[in-house]
Amino acid sequence: DAGVTQSPTHLIKTRGQQVTLRCSPKSGHDTVSWYQQALGQGPQFIFQYYEEEERQRGNFPDRFSGHQFPNYSSELNVNALLLGDSALYLCASSYPGQVAGNTIYFGEGSWLTVV
Amino acid sequence: QQPVQSPQAVILREGEDAVINCSSSKALYSVHWYRQKHGEAPVFLMILLKGGEQKGHDKISASFNEKKQQSSLYLTASQLSYSGTYFCGTLNAGNMLTFGGGTRLMVKP
């Protein structure tokens, strides 16, 4: 049973560029959330997708956008990259229903460095 | 508003015990505990749902006091493999997980 998979694992971008990160949820999961984890800090919630729609959004600018496909996979897009966007980007998947009791599984993350 | 974890860091000798606390100013639906090793993704440890609920896995257990909006993680007879950063995550009504700042745990031989 494959867990949450993310790609690419590492990438380097230049300020002002755009980046797309990809995520495939764990089998049976249809809800995907994205988190940003800066060095030495806890993961910060970016947004969550369910049924191909953004269901919740954290305190991130519109430069951060996403998409969920019919097969539940998801993309995170960041435009006009800033140095401060350098971080580990984590994708997490879960299955809705009894929301509070659902385990949320994380992928290995995508390390983004902006130079 | 993110939950507050304490202590921020702790150093143990193998076999010693530790307690990590997590508190929130907002009503909690559940508390999720994760451990993250350097350069890796967070790994799920356990989830607590109900007030007063306690859970255990091997020598790691946790409690959740819904009324006090607090959770504690107990590590008993610590092993070298317990080293890492522990995060508590609190879930709101909209299924948004908010993480604390983390507790860095180092277990020495």
PDB file of N, CA and C in Angstrom, chain B residues 22 27-31 33 47-55 62-72 74 90:
ATOM      1  N   CYS B  22       1.274  19.985  25.578  1.00  0.00           N
ATOM      2  CA  CYS B  22       0.701  20.737  24.467  1.00  0.00           C
ATOM      3  C   CYS B  22      -0.586  21.371  24.962  1.00  0.00           C
ATOM      4  N   ALA B  27     -10.956  25.581  21.683  1.00  0.00           N
ATOM      5  CA  ALA B  27     -11.555  24.262  21.893  1.00  0.00           C
ATOM      6  C   ALA B  27     -10.964  23.263  20.908  1.00  0.00           C
ATOM      7  N   LEU B  28     -10.685  22.088  21.415  1.00  0.00           N
ATOM      8  CA  LEU B  28     -10.035  21.071  20.598  1.00  0.00           C
ATOM      9  C   LEU B  28     -10.988  19.936  20.267  1.00  0.00           C
ATOM     10  N   TYR B  29     -10.919  19.487  19.029  1.00  0.00           N
ATOM     11  CA  TYR B  29     -11.678  18.303  18.624  1.00  0.00           C
ATOM     12  C   TYR B  29     -10.821  17.051  18.759  1.00  0.00           C
ATOM     13  N   SER B  30      -9.554  17.213  18.525  1.00  0.00           N
ATOM     14  CA  SER B  30      -8.631  16.093  18.652  1.00  0.00           C
ATOM     15  C   SER B  30      -7.213  16.630  18.712  1.00  0.00           C
ATOM     16  N   VAL B  31      -6.330  15.789  19.195  1.00  0.00           N
ATOM     17  CA  VAL B  31      -4.902  16.130  19.255  1.00  0.00           C
ATOM     18  C   VAL B  31      -4.128  15.026  18.544  1.00  0.00           C
ATOM     19  N   TRP B  33      -0.265  13.617  17.521  1.00  0.00           N
ATOM     20  CA  TRP B  33       1.161  13.688  17.862  1.00  0.00           C
ATOM     21  C   TRP B  33       2.005  13.080  16.742  1.00  0.00           C
ATOM     22  N   ILE B  47      -3.353   9.614  17.847  1.00  0.00           N
ATOM     23  CA  ILE B  47      -4.392  10.636  17.837  1.00  0.00           C
ATOM     24  C   ILE B  47      -5.275  10.418  19.049  1.00  0.00           C
ATOM     25  N   LEU B  48      -5.667  11.478  19.685  1.00  0.00           N
ATOM     26  CA  LEU B  48      -6.549  11.405  20.854  1.00  0.00           C
ATOM     27  C   LEU B  48      -7.800  12.212  20.570  1.00  0.00           C
ATOM     28  N   LEU B  49      -8.935  11.613  20.904  1.00  0.00           N
ATOM     29  CA  LEU B  49     -10.200  12.205  20.497  1.00  0.00           C
ATOM     30  C   LEU B  49     -11.033  12.768  21.645  1.00  0.00           C
ATOM     31  N   LYS B  50     -11.136  12.012  22.701  1.00  0.00           N
ATOM     32  CA  LYS B  50     -12.118  12.366  23.713  1.00  0.00           C
ATOM     33  C   LYS B  50     -11.451  12.913  24.967  1.00  0.00           C
ATOM     34  N   GLY B  51     -12.210  13.709  25.695  1.00  0.00           N
ATOM     35  CA  GLY B  51     -11.693  14.233  26.932  1.00  0.00           C
ATOM     36  C   GLY B  51     -11.269  13.114  27.860  1.00  0.00           C
ATOM     37  N   GLY B  52     -10.055  13.217  28.363  1.00  0.00           N
ATOM     38  CA  GLY B  52      -9.585  12.205  29.292  1.00  0.00           C
ATOM     39  C   GLY B  52      -9.042  10.964  28.627  1.00  0.00           C
ATOM     40  N   GLU B  53      -9.086  10.930  27.304  1.00  0.00           N
ATOM     41  CA  GLU B  53      -8.625   9.734  26.618  1.00  0.00           C
ATOM     42  C   GLU B  53      -7.117   9.573  26.787  1.00  0.00           C
ATOM     43  N   GLN B  54      -6.708   8.336  26.920  1.00  0.00           N
ATOM     44  CA  GLN B  54      -5.290   8.019  26.972  1.00  0.00           C
ATOM     45  C   GLN B  54      -5.012   6.914  25.968  1.00  0.00           C
ATOM     46  N   LYS B  55      -3.848   6.997  25.374  1.00  0.00           N
ATOM     47  CA  LYS B  55      -3.459   5.963  24.425  1.00  0.00           C
ATOM     48  C   LYS B  55      -2.010   5.626  24.635  1.00  0.00           C
ATOM     49  N   ALA B  62      -0.014   8.881  25.642  1.00  0.00           N
ATOM     50  CA  ALA B  62      -0.463  10.270  25.663  1.00  0.00           C
ATOM     51  C   ALA B  62      -1.810  10.360  26.330  1.00  0.00           C
ATOM     52  N   SER B  63      -2.101  11.532  26.828  1.00  0.00           N
ATOM     53  CA  SER B  63      -3.394  11.809  27.438  1.00  0.00           C
ATOM     54  C   SER B  63      -3.952  13.091  26.853  1.00  0.00           C
ATOM     55  N   PHE B  64      -5.270  13.228  26.944  1.00  0.00           N
ATOM     56  CA  PHE B  64      -5.922  14.404  26.384  1.00  0.00           C
ATOM     57  C   PHE B  64      -6.998  14.860  27.357  1.00  0.00           C
ATOM     58  N   ASN B  65      -6.823  16.029  27.908  1.00  0.00           N
ATOM     59  CA  ASN B  65      -7.807  16.606  28.810  1.00  0.00           C
ATOM     60  C   ASN B  65      -8.580  17.662  28.031  1.00  0.00           C
ATOM     61  N   GLU B  66      -9.762  17.272  27.582  1.00  0.00           N
ATOM     62  CA  GLU B  66     -10.548  18.153  26.718  1.00  0.00           C
ATOM     63  C   GLU B  66     -10.956  19.438  27.430  1.00  0.00           C
ATOM     64  N   LYS B  67     -11.297  19.325  28.702  1.00  0.00           N
ATOM     65  CA  LYS B  67     -11.750  20.504  29.449  1.00  0.00           C
ATOM     66  C   LYS B  67     -10.632  21.514  29.626  1.00  0.00           C
ATOM     67  N   LYS B  68      -9.450  21.023  29.880  1.00  0.00           N
ATOM     68  CA  LYS B  68      -8.300  21.919  30.051  1.00  0.00           C
ATOM     69  C   LYS B  68      -7.645  22.256  28.719  1.00  0.00           C
ATOM     70  N   GLN B  69      -8.106  21.630  27.653  1.00  0.00           N
ATOM     71  CA  GLN B  69      -7.535  21.845  26.324  1.00  0.00           C
ATOM     72  C   GLN B  69      -6.037  21.581  26.330  1.00  0.00           C
ATOM     73  N   GLN B  70      -5.668  20.475  26.944  1.00  0.00           N
ATOM     74  CA  GLN B  70      -4.263  20.113  27.054  1.00  0.00           C
ATOM     75  C   GLN B  70      -4.057  18.656  26.700  1.00  0.00           C
ATOM     76  N   SER B  71      -2.871  18.373  26.189  1.00  0.00           N
ATOM     77  CA  SER B  71      -2.476  16.998  25.944  1.00  0.00           C
ATOM     78  C   SER B  71      -1.032  16.837  26.388  1.00  0.00           C
ATOM     79  N   SER B  72      -0.709  15.650  26.837  1.00  0.00           N
ATOM     80  CA  SER B  72       0.666  15.356  27.238  1.00  0.00           C
ATOM     81  C   SER B  72       1.121  14.062  26.585  1.00  0.00           C
ATOM     82  N   TYR B  74       3.924  11.051  26.883  1.00  0.00           N
ATOM     83  CA  TYR B  74       4.806  10.446  27.871  1.00  0.00           C
ATOM     84  C   TYR B  74       5.730   9.451  27.172  1.00  0.00           C
ATOM     85  N   THR B  90      -3.324  20.276  16.579  1.00  0.00           N
ATOM     86  CA  THR B  90      -4.704  20.338  17.050  1.00  0.00           C
ATOM     87  C   THR B  90      -5.632  20.559  15.865  1.00  0.00           C
TER      88      THR B  90
END
